[in-house]
GROMACS .gro file of C-alpha atoms in nm:
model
  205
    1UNK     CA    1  -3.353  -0.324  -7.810
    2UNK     CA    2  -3.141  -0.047  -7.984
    3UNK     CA    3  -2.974   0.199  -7.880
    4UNK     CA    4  -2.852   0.475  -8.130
    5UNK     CA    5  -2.647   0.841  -8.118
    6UNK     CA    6  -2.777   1.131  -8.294
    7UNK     CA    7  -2.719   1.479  -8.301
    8UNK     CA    8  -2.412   1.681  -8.282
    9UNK     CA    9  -2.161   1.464  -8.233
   10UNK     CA   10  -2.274   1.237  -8.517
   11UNK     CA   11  -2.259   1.566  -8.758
   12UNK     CA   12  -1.917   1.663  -8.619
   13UNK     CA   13  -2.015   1.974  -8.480
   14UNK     CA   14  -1.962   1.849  -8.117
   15UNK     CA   15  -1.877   2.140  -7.899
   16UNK     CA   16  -1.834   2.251  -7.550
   17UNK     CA   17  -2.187   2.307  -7.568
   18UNK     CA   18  -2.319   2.020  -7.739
   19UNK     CA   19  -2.448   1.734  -7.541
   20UNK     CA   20  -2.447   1.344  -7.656
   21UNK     CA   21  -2.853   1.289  -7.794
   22UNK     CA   22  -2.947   0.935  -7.760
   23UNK     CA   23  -3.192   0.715  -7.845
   24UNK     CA   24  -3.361   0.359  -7.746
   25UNK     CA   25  -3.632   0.174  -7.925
   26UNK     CA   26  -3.761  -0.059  -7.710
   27UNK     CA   27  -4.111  -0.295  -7.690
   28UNK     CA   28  -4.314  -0.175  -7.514
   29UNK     CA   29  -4.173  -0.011  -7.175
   30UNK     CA   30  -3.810  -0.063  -7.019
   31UNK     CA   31  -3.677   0.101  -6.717
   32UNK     CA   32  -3.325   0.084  -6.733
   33UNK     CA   33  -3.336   0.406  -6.955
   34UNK     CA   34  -3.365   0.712  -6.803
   35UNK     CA   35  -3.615   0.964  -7.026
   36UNK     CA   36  -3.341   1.259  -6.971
   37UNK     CA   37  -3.080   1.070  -7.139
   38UNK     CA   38  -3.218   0.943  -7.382
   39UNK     CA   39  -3.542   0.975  -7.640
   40UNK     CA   40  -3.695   0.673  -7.561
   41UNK     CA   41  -3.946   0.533  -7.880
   42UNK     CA   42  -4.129   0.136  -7.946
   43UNK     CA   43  -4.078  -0.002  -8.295
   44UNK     CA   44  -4.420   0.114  -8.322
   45UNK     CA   45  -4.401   0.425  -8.287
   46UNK     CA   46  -4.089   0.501  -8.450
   47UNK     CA   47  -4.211   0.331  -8.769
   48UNK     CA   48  -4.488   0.548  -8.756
   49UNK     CA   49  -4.279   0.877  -8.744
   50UNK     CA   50  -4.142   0.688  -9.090
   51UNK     CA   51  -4.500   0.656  -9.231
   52UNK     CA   52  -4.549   1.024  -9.143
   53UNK     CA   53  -4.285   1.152  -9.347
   54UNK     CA   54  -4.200   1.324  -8.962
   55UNK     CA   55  -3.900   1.556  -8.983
   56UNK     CA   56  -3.724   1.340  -8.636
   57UNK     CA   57  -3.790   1.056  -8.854
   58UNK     CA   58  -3.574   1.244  -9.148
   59UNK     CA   59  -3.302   1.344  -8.878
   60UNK     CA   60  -3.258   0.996  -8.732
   61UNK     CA   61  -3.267   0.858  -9.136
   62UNK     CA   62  -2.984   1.135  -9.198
   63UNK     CA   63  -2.733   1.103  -8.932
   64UNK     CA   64  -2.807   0.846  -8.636
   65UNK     CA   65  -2.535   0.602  -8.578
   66UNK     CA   66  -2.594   0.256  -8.440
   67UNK     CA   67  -2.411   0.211  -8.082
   68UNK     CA   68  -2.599  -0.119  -7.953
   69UNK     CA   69  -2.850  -0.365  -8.137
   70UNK     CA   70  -2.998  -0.648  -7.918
   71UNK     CA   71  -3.012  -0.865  -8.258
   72UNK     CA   72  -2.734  -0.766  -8.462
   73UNK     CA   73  -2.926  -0.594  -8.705
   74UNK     CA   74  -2.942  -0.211  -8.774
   75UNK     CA   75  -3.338  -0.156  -8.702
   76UNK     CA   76  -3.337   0.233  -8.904
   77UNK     CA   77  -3.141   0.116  -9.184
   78UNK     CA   78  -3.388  -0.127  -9.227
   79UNK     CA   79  -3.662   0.117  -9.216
   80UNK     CA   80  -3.479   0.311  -9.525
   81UNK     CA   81  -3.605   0.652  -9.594
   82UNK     CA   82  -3.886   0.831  -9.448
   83UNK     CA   83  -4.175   0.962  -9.676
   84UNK     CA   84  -4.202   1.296  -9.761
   85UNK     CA   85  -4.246   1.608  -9.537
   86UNK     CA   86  -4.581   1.699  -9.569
   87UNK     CA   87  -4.650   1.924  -9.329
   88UNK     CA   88  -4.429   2.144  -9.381
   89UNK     CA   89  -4.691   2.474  -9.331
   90UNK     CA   90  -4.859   2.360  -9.038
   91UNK     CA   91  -4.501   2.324  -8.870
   92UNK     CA   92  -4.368   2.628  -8.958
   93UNK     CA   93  -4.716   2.800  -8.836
   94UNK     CA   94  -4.672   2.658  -8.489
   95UNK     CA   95  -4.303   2.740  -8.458
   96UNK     CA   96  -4.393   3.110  -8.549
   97UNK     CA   97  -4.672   3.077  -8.247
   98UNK     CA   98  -4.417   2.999  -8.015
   99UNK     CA   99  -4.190   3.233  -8.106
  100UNK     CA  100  -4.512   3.526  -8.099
  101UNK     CA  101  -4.628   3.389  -7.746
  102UNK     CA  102  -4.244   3.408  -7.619
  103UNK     CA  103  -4.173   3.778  -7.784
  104UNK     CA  104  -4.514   3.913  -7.641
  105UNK     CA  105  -4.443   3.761  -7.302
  106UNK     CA  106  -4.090   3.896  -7.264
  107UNK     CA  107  -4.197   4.240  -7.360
  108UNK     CA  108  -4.495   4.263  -7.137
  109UNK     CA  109  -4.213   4.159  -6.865
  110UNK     CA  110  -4.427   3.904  -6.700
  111UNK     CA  111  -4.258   3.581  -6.774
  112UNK     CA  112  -3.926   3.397  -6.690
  113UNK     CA  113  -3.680   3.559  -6.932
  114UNK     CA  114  -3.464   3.267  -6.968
  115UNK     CA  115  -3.717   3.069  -7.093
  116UNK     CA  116  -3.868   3.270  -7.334
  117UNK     CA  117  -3.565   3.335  -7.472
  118UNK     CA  118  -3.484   2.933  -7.450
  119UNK     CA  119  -3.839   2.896  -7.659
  120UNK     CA  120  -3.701   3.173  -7.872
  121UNK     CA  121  -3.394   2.945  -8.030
  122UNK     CA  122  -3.599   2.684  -7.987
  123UNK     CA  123  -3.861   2.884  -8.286
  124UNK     CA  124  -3.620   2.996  -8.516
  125UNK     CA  125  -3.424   2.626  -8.511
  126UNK     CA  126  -3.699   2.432  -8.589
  127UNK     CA  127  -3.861   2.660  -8.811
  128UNK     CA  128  -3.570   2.736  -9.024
  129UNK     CA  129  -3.503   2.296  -9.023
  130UNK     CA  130  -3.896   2.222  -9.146
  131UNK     CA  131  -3.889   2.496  -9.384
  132UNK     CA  132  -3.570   2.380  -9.521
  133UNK     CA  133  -3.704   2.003  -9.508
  134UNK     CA  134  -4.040   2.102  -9.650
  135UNK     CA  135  -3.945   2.373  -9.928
  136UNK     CA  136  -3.595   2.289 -10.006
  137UNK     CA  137  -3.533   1.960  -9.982
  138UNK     CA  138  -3.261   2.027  -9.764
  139UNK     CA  139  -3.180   1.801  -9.454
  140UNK     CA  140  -3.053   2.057  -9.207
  141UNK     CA  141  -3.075   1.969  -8.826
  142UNK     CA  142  -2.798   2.209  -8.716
  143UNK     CA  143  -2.869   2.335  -8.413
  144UNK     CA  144  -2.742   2.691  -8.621
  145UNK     CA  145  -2.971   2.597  -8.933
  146UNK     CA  146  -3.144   2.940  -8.932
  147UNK     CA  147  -2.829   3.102  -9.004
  148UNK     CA  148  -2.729   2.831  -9.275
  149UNK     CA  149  -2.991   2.927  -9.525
  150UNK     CA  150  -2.827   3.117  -9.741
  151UNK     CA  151  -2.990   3.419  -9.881
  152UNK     CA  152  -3.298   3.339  -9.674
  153UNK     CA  153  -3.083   3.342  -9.344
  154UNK     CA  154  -3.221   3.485  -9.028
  155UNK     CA  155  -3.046   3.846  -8.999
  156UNK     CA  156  -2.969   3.880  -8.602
  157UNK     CA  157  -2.622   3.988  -8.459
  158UNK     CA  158  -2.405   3.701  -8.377
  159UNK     CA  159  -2.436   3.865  -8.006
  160UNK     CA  160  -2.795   3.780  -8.033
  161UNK     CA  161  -2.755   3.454  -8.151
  162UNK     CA  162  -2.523   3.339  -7.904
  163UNK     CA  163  -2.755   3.501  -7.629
  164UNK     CA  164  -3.081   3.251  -7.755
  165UNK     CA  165  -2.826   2.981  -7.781
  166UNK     CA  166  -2.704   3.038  -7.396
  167UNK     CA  167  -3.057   3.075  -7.286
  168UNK     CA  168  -3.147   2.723  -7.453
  169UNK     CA  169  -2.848   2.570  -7.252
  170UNK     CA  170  -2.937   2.755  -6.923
  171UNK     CA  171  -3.294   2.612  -6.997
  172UNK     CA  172  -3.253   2.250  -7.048
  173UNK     CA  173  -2.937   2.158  -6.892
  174UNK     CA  174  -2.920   2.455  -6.558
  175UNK     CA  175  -2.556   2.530  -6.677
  176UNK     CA  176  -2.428   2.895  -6.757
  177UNK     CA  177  -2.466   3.260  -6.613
  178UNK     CA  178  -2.801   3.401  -6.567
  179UNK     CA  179  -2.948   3.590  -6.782
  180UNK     CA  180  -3.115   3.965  -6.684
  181UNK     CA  181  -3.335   4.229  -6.882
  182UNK     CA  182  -3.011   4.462  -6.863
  183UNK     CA  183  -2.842   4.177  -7.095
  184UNK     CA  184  -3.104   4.183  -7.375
  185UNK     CA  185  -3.120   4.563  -7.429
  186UNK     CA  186  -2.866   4.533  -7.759
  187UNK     CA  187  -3.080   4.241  -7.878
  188UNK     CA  188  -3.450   4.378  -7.834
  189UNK     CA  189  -3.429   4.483  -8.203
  190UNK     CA  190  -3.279   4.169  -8.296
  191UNK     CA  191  -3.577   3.972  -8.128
  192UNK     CA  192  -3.828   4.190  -8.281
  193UNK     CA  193  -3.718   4.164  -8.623
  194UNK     CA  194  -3.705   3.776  -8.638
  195UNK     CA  195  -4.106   3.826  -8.672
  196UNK     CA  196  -4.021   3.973  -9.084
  197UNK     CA  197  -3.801   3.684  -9.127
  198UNK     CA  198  -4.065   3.397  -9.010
  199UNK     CA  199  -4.366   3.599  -9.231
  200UNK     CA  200  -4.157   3.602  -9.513
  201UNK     CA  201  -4.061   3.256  -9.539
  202UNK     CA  202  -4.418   3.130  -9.433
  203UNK     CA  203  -4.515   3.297  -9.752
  204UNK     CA  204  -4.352   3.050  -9.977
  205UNK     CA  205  -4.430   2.742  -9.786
   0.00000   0.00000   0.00000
């Protein structure tokens, strides 16, 4: 068994926000961890994320830290690096779907608006980390990567940002102040626009 920290706190951007991601690779099945705590993974499957070139595979590689090893031994340093990211395209096609089916659904008004916005961050993080990954070489997992791409930066207000970013929280962990239609007014251009940024960069991948 291993048991290993990732995330935030391991990149030193640990916030009032941030939460503490964990993971345990285990054989087989093992109740004593609970599946909202932590990612749970076999050696198995983990080593096939490696095989995959999988871009969790390339954030663990980058930046988990080792808490607890049942034999003494570091299991992902072991592993070494991942192999490449290729699927770079196909990634960055499905995070563009979500982000279409969560746009269209907020502005025909029949959804929950908190999480389409949640699925919203949720798009432009994970798009802007594959595409960085895939085309750049660049091991971002930042839960702010889309605004730490230099030139090729999503351009939203950081009102807008910080909105998506609440909306994620309010989503997964039930903490924060609701969120209403009234308080997305200023950001409906915002939310529109981040359509040109996505079909820009899926060009070039």
């Amino acid at each position: 068994m291993h048991i290993y920290a990732f995330g935030s706190i391991c990149r030193g951007e640990i916030d009032s926000q941030s939460d503490i991601d964990l993971l345990a690779i285990v054989d087989g099945t093992d109740d004593r961890f609970d599946p909202v705590i932590y990612s749970i993974y076999s050696y198995k499957r983990l080593a096939g994320l490696w095989e995959e070139g999988n871009p969790f595979a390339w954030h663990l590689a980058s930046e988990a830290k080792i808490i607890f090893a049942s034999n003494g031994e570091d299991f992902i340093e072991q592993l070494g690096l991942p192999t490449a990211y290729r699927t770079c395209k196909e990634d960055c096609r499905k995070f563009y779907n979500l982000y279409c089916t969560a746009i269209e659904s907020i502005s025909s008004g029949s959804c929950s608006l908190v999480f389409e916005l949640s699925n919203i961050f949720l798009a432009i993080r994970n798009f802007a980390t594959c595409f960085l990954l895939g085309k750049e070489k660049i091991k971002n997992f930042s839960r702010r990567s889309a605004l730490q791409m230099n030139e090729k930066s999503i351009i939203i207000s950081p009102a807008t940002f910080e909105l998506l970013e609440r909306s994620r929280i309010l989503s997964i962990r039930g903490s924060g102040t609701i969120i209403k239609y009234d308080d997305i007014k200023s950001s409906l251009e915002d939310l529109y626009s981040i359509k040109t940024w996505m079909t820009g960069l899926l060009e070039e991948v």
